[in-house]
Tab-separated table of C-alpha atoms in Angstrom:
chain	number	residue	atom	x	y	z
A	1	MET	CA	-15.325	5.818	16.719
A	2	TYR	CA	-12.348	6.615	14.377
A	3	TRP	CA	-12.587	10.069	13.191
A	4	THR	CA	-10.098	11.345	15.721
A	5	HIS	CA	-7.480	9.398	13.869
A	6	GLY	CA	-7.619	12.034	11.189
A	7	LEU	CA	-5.876	14.889	13.019
A	8	ASN	CA	-3.781	16.621	10.416
A	9	GLY	CA	-1.772	19.624	9.457
A	10	SER	CA	-3.201	21.603	6.591
A	11	TYR	CA	-6.790	22.630	6.746
A	12	GLY	CA	-8.496	21.600	3.551
A	13	GLY	CA	-11.378	19.179	3.698
A	14	ALA	CA	-11.507	15.659	2.327
A	15	VAL	CA	-12.027	16.853	-1.239
A	16	THR	CA	-8.970	19.079	-1.027
A	17	ALA	CA	-6.960	16.234	0.429
A	18	SER	CA	-7.660	14.056	-2.568
A	19	ARG	CA	-6.309	16.700	-4.973
A	20	GLU	CA	-3.221	17.792	-3.062
A	21	ALA	CA	0.030	15.892	-2.925
A	22	PRO	CA	-0.355	13.864	0.274
A	23	THR	CA	3.252	14.087	1.336
A	24	ALA	CA	6.393	16.053	0.833
A	25	PRO	CA	9.096	14.671	-1.470
A	26	PRO	CA	11.190	11.866	0.024
A	27	SER	CA	14.141	14.232	0.492
A	28	ALA	CA	12.129	16.652	2.655
A	29	GLN	CA	12.151	16.590	6.437
A	30	PRO	CA	9.785	13.810	7.632
A	31	TRP	CA	6.458	15.017	9.000
A	32	ALA	CA	6.631	14.990	12.808
A	33	GLY	CA	2.875	15.279	13.356
A	34	HIS	CA	0.614	17.875	14.925
A	35	ALA	CA	1.544	18.813	18.464
A	36	LYS	CA	-1.070	18.611	21.198
A	37	GLY	CA	-3.025	21.853	21.395
A	38	SER	CA	-2.176	23.024	17.882
A	39	ARG	CA	-4.879	24.070	15.428
A	40	GLY	CA	-4.304	20.988	13.293
A	41	TYR	CA	-4.541	18.738	16.365
A	42	ARG	CA	-7.858	20.289	17.385
A	43	ARG	CA	-9.293	20.107	13.871
A	44	LEU	CA	-8.283	16.503	13.459
A	45	LEU	CA	-9.863	15.467	16.759
A	46	ALA	CA	-13.021	17.397	15.934
A	47	ALA	CA	-13.201	15.786	12.492
A	48	LEU	CA	-12.772	12.320	13.947
A	49	ALA	CA	-15.425	13.118	16.549
A	50	CYS	CA	-17.842	13.904	13.715
A	51	ALA	CA	-16.845	10.711	11.926
A	52	GLY	CA	-17.453	8.816	15.149
A	53	VAL	CA	-20.943	10.209	15.528
A	54	ALA	CA	-21.765	9.442	11.891
A	55	THR	CA	-20.456	5.888	12.253
A	56	PHE	CA	-21.443	4.690	15.682
A	57	ALA	CA	-24.784	6.444	15.970
A	58	GLN	CA	-25.898	4.637	12.811
A	59	LEU	CA	-24.147	1.338	13.517
A	60	TYR	CA	-26.056	0.784	16.777
A	61	SER	CA	-29.210	2.764	16.012
A	62	THR	CA	-31.419	-0.338	16.276
A	63	GLN	CA	-29.982	-1.550	19.599
A	64	ALA	CA	-32.286	0.621	21.691
A	65	LEU	CA	-35.222	-0.472	19.525
A	66	LEU	CA	-34.845	-4.256	19.684
A	67	PRO	CA	-37.938	-4.960	21.850
A	68	ARG	CA	-40.049	-2.749	19.515
A	69	LEU	CA	-38.612	-4.424	16.416
A	70	SER	CA	-39.305	-7.834	17.907
A	71	GLY	CA	-42.947	-7.030	18.623
A	72	ASP	CA	-43.720	-5.114	15.434
A	73	LEU	CA	-42.073	-7.565	13.021
A	74	GLY	CA	-43.063	-10.713	14.903
A	75	VAL	CA	-39.544	-12.049	15.519
A	76	ASP	CA	-37.776	-13.242	18.673
A	77	ALA	CA	-35.013	-11.415	20.559
A	78	ALA	CA	-32.123	-13.147	18.780
A	79	GLN	CA	-33.642	-12.428	15.352
A	80	ALA	CA	-34.208	-8.781	16.218
A	81	ALA	CA	-30.580	-8.578	17.397
A	82	LEU	CA	-29.488	-9.549	13.883
A	83	THR	CA	-30.093	-5.924	12.880
A	84	VAL	CA	-27.129	-5.073	15.111
A	85	SER	CA	-25.062	-8.192	14.447
A	86	VAL	CA	-25.162	-8.060	10.643
A	87	ALA	CA	-24.177	-4.383	10.663
A	88	THR	CA	-21.144	-5.116	12.802
A	89	LEU	CA	-20.412	-8.233	10.716
A	90	GLY	CA	-20.457	-6.131	7.549
A	91	LEU	CA	-18.103	-3.690	9.217
A	92	ALA	CA	-15.805	-6.505	10.364
A	93	VAL	CA	-15.380	-8.018	6.905
A	94	SER	CA	-14.824	-4.623	5.286
A	95	VAL	CA	-12.057	-3.186	7.446
A	96	LEU	CA	-9.221	-4.964	5.607
A	97	PRO	CA	-10.471	-4.010	2.108
A	98	TRP	CA	-10.887	-0.424	3.296
A	99	SER	CA	-7.335	-0.407	4.661
A	100	PHE	CA	-5.897	-1.593	1.329
A	101	ALA	CA	-7.961	0.950	-0.611
A	102	ALA	CA	-6.855	3.755	1.710
A	103	ASP	CA	-3.206	2.811	1.185
A	104	ARG	CA	-3.716	4.050	-2.366
A	105	VAL	CA	-6.298	6.851	-2.232
A	106	GLY	CA	-5.603	8.176	1.259
A	107	ARG	CA	-7.252	7.924	4.675
A	108	VAL	CA	-9.485	11.002	4.501
A	109	PRO	CA	-11.043	10.369	1.049
A	110	ALA	CA	-11.751	6.740	1.968
A	111	MET	CA	-13.412	7.654	5.271
A	112	ALA	CA	-15.472	10.386	3.607
A	113	ALA	CA	-16.724	7.947	0.952
A	114	GLY	CA	-17.629	5.368	3.594
A	115	VAL	CA	-19.662	7.601	5.899
A	116	ALA	CA	-21.482	9.234	2.973
A	117	THR	CA	-22.521	5.860	1.506
A	118	ALA	CA	-23.589	4.536	4.906
A	119	THR	CA	-25.753	7.584	5.519
A	120	LEU	CA	-27.607	7.071	2.240
A	121	LEU	CA	-28.266	3.429	3.110
A	122	GLY	CA	-29.381	4.431	6.597
A	123	LEU	CA	-31.967	6.801	5.193
A	124	VAL	CA	-33.430	3.984	3.064
A	125	ALA	CA	-33.393	1.195	5.700
A	126	PRO	CA	-36.431	2.386	7.739
A	127	PHE	CA	-38.676	1.855	4.715
A	128	SER	CA	-37.971	-1.916	4.668
A	129	PRO	CA	-41.258	-3.873	4.698
A	130	GLY	CA	-39.866	-6.774	6.729
A	131	ILE	CA	-36.911	-8.123	8.676
A	132	GLY	CA	-35.245	-9.669	5.593
A	133	LEU	CA	-34.611	-6.480	3.619
A	134	LEU	CA	-33.832	-4.560	6.798
A	135	VAL	CA	-31.088	-7.048	7.671
A	136	VAL	CA	-29.593	-6.811	4.162
A	137	LEU	CA	-29.528	-3.008	4.206
A	138	ARG	CA	-28.052	-2.977	7.707
A	139	CYS	CA	-25.287	-5.318	6.558
A	140	LEU	CA	-24.435	-3.051	3.603
A	141	GLU	CA	-24.506	-0.051	5.905
A	142	GLY	CA	-21.976	-1.787	8.140
A	143	VAL	CA	-19.711	-2.466	5.152
A	144	ALA	CA	-19.688	1.234	4.303
A	145	LEU	CA	-19.150	2.286	7.914
A	146	GLY	CA	-16.075	0.044	8.103
A	147	ALA	CA	-13.985	2.816	6.562
A	148	VAL	CA	-13.835	4.846	9.772
A	149	PRO	CA	-12.719	2.242	12.350
A	150	ALA	CA	-10.396	0.688	9.751
A	151	LEU	CA	-8.529	3.928	9.137
A	152	ALA	CA	-8.939	6.257	12.107
A	153	VAL	CA	-6.050	4.878	14.169
A	154	ALA	CA	-3.688	4.818	11.180
A	155	TYR	CA	-4.713	8.371	10.294
A	156	LEU	CA	-4.195	9.547	13.856
A	157	THR	CA	-0.826	7.796	14.161
A	158	GLU	CA	0.425	9.373	10.920
A	159	GLU	CA	-0.773	12.894	11.695
A	160	ILE	CA	-0.247	13.315	15.470
A	161	SER	CA	3.144	13.685	17.140
A	162	LYS	CA	4.265	10.362	18.637
A	163	ALA	CA	4.409	11.822	22.146
A	164	ASN	CA	0.655	12.464	22.052
A	165	THR	CA	-0.773	9.440	20.240
A	166	ALA	CA	-1.980	7.649	23.399
A	167	VAL	CA	-3.863	10.688	24.670
A	168	ALA	CA	-5.234	11.459	21.189
A	169	ALA	CA	-6.437	7.863	20.759
A	170	GLY	CA	-8.149	8.003	24.147
A	171	THR	CA	-9.818	11.263	23.175
A	172	TYR	CA	-10.953	9.706	19.928
A	173	VAL	CA	-12.483	6.678	21.649
A	174	ALA	CA	-14.229	9.023	24.076
A	175	GLY	CA	-15.759	10.738	21.055
A	176	THR	CA	-16.967	7.444	19.654
A	177	THR	CA	-18.856	6.756	22.886
A	178	ILE	CA	-20.709	10.034	22.377
A	179	GLY	CA	-21.671	8.879	18.885
A	180	GLY	CA	-22.976	5.562	20.138
A	181	LEU	CA	-24.861	7.255	22.949
A	182	LEU	CA	-26.449	9.868	20.682
A	183	GLY	CA	-27.688	7.217	18.290
A	184	ARG	CA	-29.420	5.289	21.038
A	185	LEU	CA	-30.818	8.331	22.822
A	186	VAL	CA	-32.206	9.813	19.614
A	187	ALA	CA	-33.696	6.540	18.365
A	188	GLY	CA	-35.431	5.580	21.617
A	189	PRO	CA	-37.522	8.707	22.338
A	190	VAL	CA	-38.384	9.242	18.653
A	191	ALA	CA	-39.527	5.626	18.404
A	192	ASP	CA	-41.712	6.050	21.503
A	193	VAL	CA	-43.695	8.732	19.665
A	194	TRP	CA	-43.577	7.748	15.981
A	195	GLY	CA	-42.312	4.140	15.919
A	196	TRP	CA	-39.007	2.404	15.321
A	197	ARG	CA	-38.835	3.371	11.626
A	198	ALA	CA	-38.883	7.063	12.515
A	199	GLY	CA	-36.242	6.381	15.174
A	200	ILE	CA	-33.810	4.858	12.669
A	201	PHE	CA	-34.500	7.632	10.145
A	202	ALA	CA	-33.795	10.344	12.734
A	203	VAL	CA	-30.421	8.784	13.551
A	204	SER	CA	-29.518	8.696	9.842
A	205	VAL	CA	-30.290	12.413	9.576
A	206	LEU	CA	-27.973	12.980	12.525
A	207	GLY	CA	-25.352	10.879	10.707
A	208	ALA	CA	-25.669	13.015	7.586
A	209	VAL	CA	-24.977	16.188	9.579
A	210	ALA	CA	-21.979	14.584	11.293
A	211	ALA	CA	-20.585	13.280	7.985
A	212	GLY	CA	-20.705	16.816	6.629
A	213	GLY	CA	-18.782	17.991	9.686
A	214	PHE	CA	-16.054	15.424	9.090
A	215	ILE	CA	-15.613	16.371	5.436
A	216	THR	CA	-15.459	20.056	6.333
A	217	LEU	CA	-13.063	19.801	9.279
A	218	ALA	CA	-10.631	17.026	8.334
A	219	PRO	CA	-7.182	18.534	7.637
A	220	SER	CA	-5.347	17.401	4.542
A	221	GLN	CA	-2.911	14.516	5.007
A	222	ARG	CA	0.745	15.269	5.586
A	223	GLY	CA	2.015	12.015	7.056
A	224	PHE	CA	0.368	9.682	4.541
A	225	VAL	CA	2.539	8.035	1.876
A	226	PRO	CA	0.772	6.021	-0.873
A	227	ALA	CA	1.620	2.321	-0.952
A	228	ASN	CA	3.353	2.494	-4.342
A	229	ARG	CA	5.581	5.369	-3.193
A	230	ARG	CA	6.518	3.519	-0.003
A	231	ALA	CA	7.539	0.518	-2.086
A	232	ARG	CA	9.777	2.645	-4.348
A	233	ALA	CA	11.361	4.444	-1.399
A	234	ALA	CA	12.186	1.268	0.510
A	235	GLN	CA	15.884	0.309	0.721
A	236	PRO	CA	16.613	-2.874	-1.271
A	237	ALA	CA	18.289	-4.508	1.704
A	238	ALA	CA	15.245	-3.902	3.810
A	239	ALA	CA	12.759	-4.860	1.113
A	240	GLN	CA	10.248	-7.436	2.196
A	241	PRO	CA	7.315	-8.934	0.335
A	242	ALA	CA	4.082	-7.161	1.168
A	243	ALA	CA	2.437	-10.404	2.226
A	244	ALA	CA	5.247	-11.115	4.693
A	245	ARG	CA	5.080	-7.605	6.141
A	246	ARG	CA	1.372	-7.879	6.701
A	247	ALA	CA	1.630	-11.399	8.085
A	248	SER	CA	3.840	-10.012	10.851
A	249	SER	CA	0.749	-8.275	12.212
A	250	LEU	CA	-0.866	-11.687	12.707
A	251	LEU	CA	2.214	-13.462	14.087
A	252	ASN	CA	3.175	-10.859	16.689
A	253	ARG	CA	2.183	-12.227	20.102
A	254	ARG	CA	1.401	-8.828	21.599
A	255	LEU	CA	-0.754	-7.774	18.677
A	256	GLY	CA	-2.498	-11.135	18.847
A	257	ALA	CA	-3.358	-10.508	22.497
A	258	LEU	CA	-4.901	-7.171	21.531
A	259	TYR	CA	-6.943	-8.821	18.766
A	260	LEU	CA	-8.210	-11.406	21.283
A	261	GLN	CA	-9.031	-8.630	23.739
A	262	ALA	CA	-11.013	-6.764	21.090
A	263	PHE	CA	-13.019	-9.868	20.094
A	264	ALA	CA	-13.852	-11.074	23.588
A	265	LEU	CA	-14.568	-7.777	25.319
A	266	MET	CA	-16.579	-6.207	22.527
A	267	GLY	CA	-18.624	-9.378	22.113
A	268	GLY	CA	-19.532	-9.515	25.778
A	269	PHE	CA	-20.207	-5.781	25.944
A	270	VAL	CA	-22.646	-5.840	23.015
A	271	ALA	CA	-24.388	-8.968	24.309
A	272	ILE	CA	-25.090	-7.272	27.638
A	273	TYR	CA	-26.457	-4.119	26.043
A	274	ASN	CA	-28.451	-6.035	23.414
A	275	PHE	CA	-30.499	-8.032	25.887
A	276	LEU	CA	-30.589	-6.025	29.101
A	277	GLY	CA	-33.569	-4.088	27.734
A	278	PHE	CA	-35.494	-7.341	27.218
A	279	ARG	CA	-34.703	-8.390	30.799
A	280	LEU	CA	-35.834	-5.103	32.336
A	281	GLU	CA	-39.118	-5.073	30.417
A	282	LEU	CA	-39.970	-8.465	31.942
A	283	PRO	CA	-40.968	-9.198	35.573
A	284	PRO	CA	-39.892	-8.460	38.259
A	285	PHE	CA	-38.922	-5.070	36.777
A	286	ALA	CA	-41.550	-4.522	34.036
A	287	LEU	CA	-40.015	-1.165	33.163
A	288	PRO	CA	-41.381	0.927	30.276
A	289	ALA	CA	-39.405	1.040	27.051
A	290	ALA	CA	-38.732	4.768	27.449
A	291	PHE	CA	-36.882	4.068	30.690
A	292	THR	CA	-34.773	1.215	29.353
A	293	SER	CA	-33.472	3.437	26.538
A	294	LEU	CA	-32.025	5.722	29.230
A	295	LEU	CA	-29.714	2.894	30.300
A	296	PHE	CA	-27.430	3.942	27.475
A	297	LEU	CA	-26.540	7.037	29.491
A	298	ALA	CA	-24.058	4.671	31.144
A	299	TYR	CA	-22.003	5.290	27.998
A	300	LEU	CA	-20.957	8.576	29.587
A	301	SER	CA	-18.787	6.586	31.991
A	302	GLY	CA	-16.962	5.232	28.939
A	303	THR	CA	-16.511	8.753	27.600
A	304	PHE	CA	-14.692	9.621	30.815
A	305	SER	CA	-12.811	6.353	31.316
A	306	SER	CA	-11.247	6.128	27.845
A	307	GLY	CA	-9.469	9.453	28.277
A	308	TYR	CA	-8.695	8.868	31.956
A	309	ALA	CA	-7.204	5.439	31.246
A	310	ALA	CA	-4.899	7.025	28.661
A	311	ARG	CA	-3.660	9.507	31.259
A	312	LEU	CA	-3.171	6.749	33.833
A	313	SER	CA	-1.149	4.776	31.276
A	314	GLU	CA	1.384	7.611	31.158
A	315	ARG	CA	2.061	6.949	34.839
A	316	PHE	CA	1.561	3.202	35.244
A	317	GLY	CA	1.966	1.859	31.700
A	318	ARG	CA	-0.610	0.528	29.275
A	319	ARG	CA	-0.327	-3.076	30.414
A	320	ALA	CA	-1.296	-2.393	34.032
A	321	VAL	CA	-4.165	-0.075	33.148
A	322	ILE	CA	-5.592	-2.453	30.528
A	323	ILE	CA	-5.628	-5.323	33.043
A	324	ALA	CA	-7.267	-3.119	35.682
A	325	SER	CA	-9.871	-1.906	33.172
A	326	ILE	CA	-10.792	-5.455	32.176
A	327	GLY	CA	-11.108	-6.371	35.854
A	328	LEU	CA	-13.499	-3.450	36.345
A	329	MET	CA	-15.552	-4.636	33.372
A	330	ALA	CA	-15.804	-8.165	34.818
A	331	ALA	CA	-16.883	-6.845	38.221
A	332	GLY	CA	-19.487	-4.638	36.583
A	333	VAL	CA	-21.108	-7.400	34.570
A	334	LEU	CA	-21.352	-9.621	37.650
A	335	LEU	CA	-23.161	-6.810	39.486
A	336	THR	CA	-25.972	-7.044	36.921
A	337	ILE	CA	-26.919	-10.569	38.064
A	338	PRO	CA	-29.023	-9.719	41.176
A	339	ASP	CA	-32.640	-8.705	40.589
A	340	TRP	CA	-31.985	-5.336	42.192
A	341	LEU	CA	-32.115	-2.261	39.974
A	342	PRO	CA	-29.447	-0.174	41.807
A	343	SER	CA	-26.971	-3.056	41.497
A	344	ILE	CA	-27.746	-3.391	37.790
A	345	LEU	CA	-27.259	0.313	37.158
A	346	LEU	CA	-23.975	0.419	39.089
A	347	GLY	CA	-22.791	-2.692	37.277
A	348	LEU	CA	-23.636	-1.198	33.894
A	349	ILE	CA	-21.621	1.927	34.677
A	350	ALA	CA	-18.613	-0.128	35.818
A	351	LEU	CA	-18.907	-2.482	32.844
A	352	THR	CA	-18.954	0.424	30.399
A	353	ALA	CA	-16.118	2.332	32.061
A	354	GLY	CA	-13.904	-0.747	32.147
A	355	PHE	CA	-14.649	-1.741	28.580
A	356	PHE	CA	-13.903	1.642	27.045
A	357	GLY	CA	-10.797	2.090	29.176
A	358	ALA	CA	-9.385	-1.173	27.825
A	359	HIS	CA	-10.537	-0.505	24.267
A	360	GLY	CA	-9.110	3.015	24.148
A	361	LEU	CA	-5.683	1.804	25.227
A	362	GLY	CA	-5.792	-1.313	23.062
A	363	SER	CA	-6.718	0.498	19.857
A	364	GLY	CA	-4.052	3.145	20.420
A	365	TRP	CA	-1.411	0.534	21.251
A	366	ILE	CA	-1.857	-1.128	17.872
A	367	GLY	CA	-0.208	1.813	16.095
A	368	ALA	CA	2.762	1.782	18.477
A	369	LEU	CA	3.385	-1.983	18.241
A	370	ALA	CA	2.897	-2.381	14.468
A	371	THR	CA	6.153	-1.279	12.856
A	372	THR	CA	5.022	-2.405	9.375
A	373	GLY	CA	1.572	-2.697	7.848
A	374	ARG	CA	0.150	-0.272	10.414
A	375	ALA	CA	-3.138	0.250	8.584
A	376	GLN	CA	-3.571	-3.518	8.213
A	377	ALA	CA	-2.768	-4.093	11.905
A	378	ALA	CA	-5.419	-1.541	12.865
A	379	ALA	CA	-7.832	-3.188	10.436
A	380	LEU	CA	-7.205	-6.611	11.995
A	381	TYR	CA	-7.912	-5.163	15.439
A	382	ASN	CA	-11.192	-3.805	14.163
A	383	LEU	CA	-11.965	-7.063	12.354
A	384	ALA	CA	-11.655	-8.884	15.681
A	385	TYR	CA	-13.562	-6.136	17.506
A	386	TYR	CA	-16.604	-6.185	15.249
A	387	ALA	CA	-16.507	-9.925	14.649
A	388	GLY	CA	-16.889	-10.262	18.416
A	389	SER	CA	-19.760	-7.794	18.371
A	390	SER	CA	-21.498	-9.710	15.615
A	391	LEU	CA	-20.928	-13.298	16.720
A	392	VAL	CA	-20.914	-13.074	20.510
A	393	GLY	CA	-23.574	-10.355	20.479
A	394	TRP	CA	-25.912	-12.719	18.631
A	395	LEU	CA	-24.962	-15.868	20.558
A	396	GLY	CA	-25.665	-13.994	23.778
A	397	GLY	CA	-29.311	-13.890	22.735
A	398	LEU	CA	-29.439	-17.660	22.448
A	399	VAL	CA	-27.924	-18.024	25.927
A	400	PHE	CA	-30.355	-15.475	27.353
A	401	GLN	CA	-33.408	-17.123	25.787
A	402	SER	CA	-32.355	-20.645	26.799
A	403	TYR	CA	-30.751	-20.194	30.231
A	404	GLY	CA	-31.562	-16.698	31.479
A	405	TRP	CA	-29.667	-13.563	32.389
A	406	SER	CA	-27.475	-15.064	35.110
A	407	TRP	CA	-25.786	-17.426	32.676
A	408	LEU	CA	-25.225	-14.677	30.111
A	409	ALA	CA	-23.702	-12.312	32.681
A	410	ALA	CA	-21.578	-14.972	34.395
A	411	GLY	CA	-20.227	-16.195	31.063
A	412	THR	CA	-19.363	-12.666	29.970
A	413	GLY	CA	-17.543	-12.024	33.263
A	414	ALA	CA	-15.557	-15.250	32.967
A	415	VAL	CA	-14.471	-14.407	29.415
A	416	ALA	CA	-13.363	-10.948	30.545
A	417	LEU	CA	-11.224	-12.393	33.342
A	418	GLY	CA	-9.644	-14.847	30.914
A	419	THR	CA	-8.826	-11.958	28.603
A	420	ALA	CA	-7.140	-10.068	31.458
A	421	ALA	CA	-4.988	-13.133	32.167
A	422	ALA	CA	-4.004	-13.371	28.492
A	423	ALA	CA	-3.015	-9.678	28.486
A	424	ALA	CA	-0.862	-10.179	31.590
A	425	VAL	CA	1.005	-13.047	29.920
A	426	ALA	CA	1.393	-11.519	26.448
A	427	HIS	CA	2.604	-8.039	27.371
A	428	PRO	CA	5.889	-7.645	29.259
A	429	ALA	CA	6.047	-5.399	32.285
A	430	THR	CA	8.174	-2.942	30.309
A	431	GLY	CA	7.398	-1.655	26.838
A	432	ALA	CA	8.835	-3.116	23.673
A	433	VAL	CA	9.310	0.345	22.164
A	434	ARG	CA	12.608	1.898	23.269
A	435	ARG	CA	12.298	5.373	24.795
A	436	SER	CA	15.376	6.473	22.854
A	437	ALA	CA	13.370	6.050	19.682
A	438	LEU	CA	10.676	8.379	21.012
A	439	PRO	CA	12.651	11.113	22.766
A	440	ARG	CA	9.912	13.429	23.986
A	441	ALA	CA	7.201	10.860	24.744
A	442	PRO	CA	5.780	10.940	28.264
A	443	ARG	CA	5.912	7.720	30.223
A	444	GLY	CA	3.573	5.124	28.724
A	445	ALA	CA	2.434	7.259	25.817
A	446	ALA	CA	4.425	5.553	23.089
A	447	GLY	CA	4.290	1.854	23.733
A	448	ASP	CA	5.179	1.496	27.382
A	449	GLY	CA	3.875	-1.733	28.813
């Protein structure tokens, strides 16, 4: 989900971006960003959409196949879920290194290198003879895919006008839901006919096409300034050690609340999706695998909610809409507890809509709240996000196997409600970013609480 962060001004691809001067000289007028509706804005969003498909289709390609993997490789549900958890773990540990590398080489070249490498690994992974090698290759694939979520928000913030960053970030997150949905919907039906290996391979082919789209569409960078040039341009009185600047991203209470939100909500969300298929293939439902893969169509509610939440935030503020979105997620997960299929389906839709509404606003808010070390702040958000996916997503399998679905769902709902309470305490009712600093921003679009 991070390709939309690459909306830019000039129209060369990633290769062109690496050869051109990334910014104007320090004396030139600062780059104000692409305005909403401009050609550069549309190209950037389209490029990030392609990056999102390439990343998230491949990252979660095995999630719809976990029951098949479990049966074919002779492993239990939690072990099969490692193919998802290690990929997200690899992504989590790589986002900070990717952010530092991109500070030097640029956002677009780094993202292009990451998705290309991940696609190559994804094409090899289906030929693994057993779970061990498959897990290793999935972990490496996650490391490569870390480039996109690590850099998309920083890229978007640098290249889009400040008045439109909230809406652009919501649009980007909506695109990432399409990527995740496509990966699952392609893998499931293909696996029904030719097996899980063919399912993973088909998703990697889709990723290769999407990666090519990103490289072709991504505009060259106009708002990016290499780290060494930023250091030379800094005023001596305002100079601050790099370590101290980046530490501010960890010590800021509001950023910390967003990191906690990312860890807790993503972890619970992945745990529910990882193991709901196992539940529905058991009595009293005993549904066929082809049907359970269709559950991922609930992702379409997230495609809608991420953009809609961004628009609501312009009226009510990010804080209020984030809290409401988390509440919707908690209500949705509790609706999955009864052994009644309509309730489960409704709960899954509400869970997904609430999660992506909160995530879209949270990821976009990082760029507005981080005044220094923006790429590192975004990377820390993604570190928390994918660490939650990896750790909680795997631990959810242990809870499910030991205590059943009710305990997994109730625990996930309780964690979501606790996260909403933390957001209410950490974020003030009014934004920390002064409107005078962002003269043309609509209400809530540039850091309003």
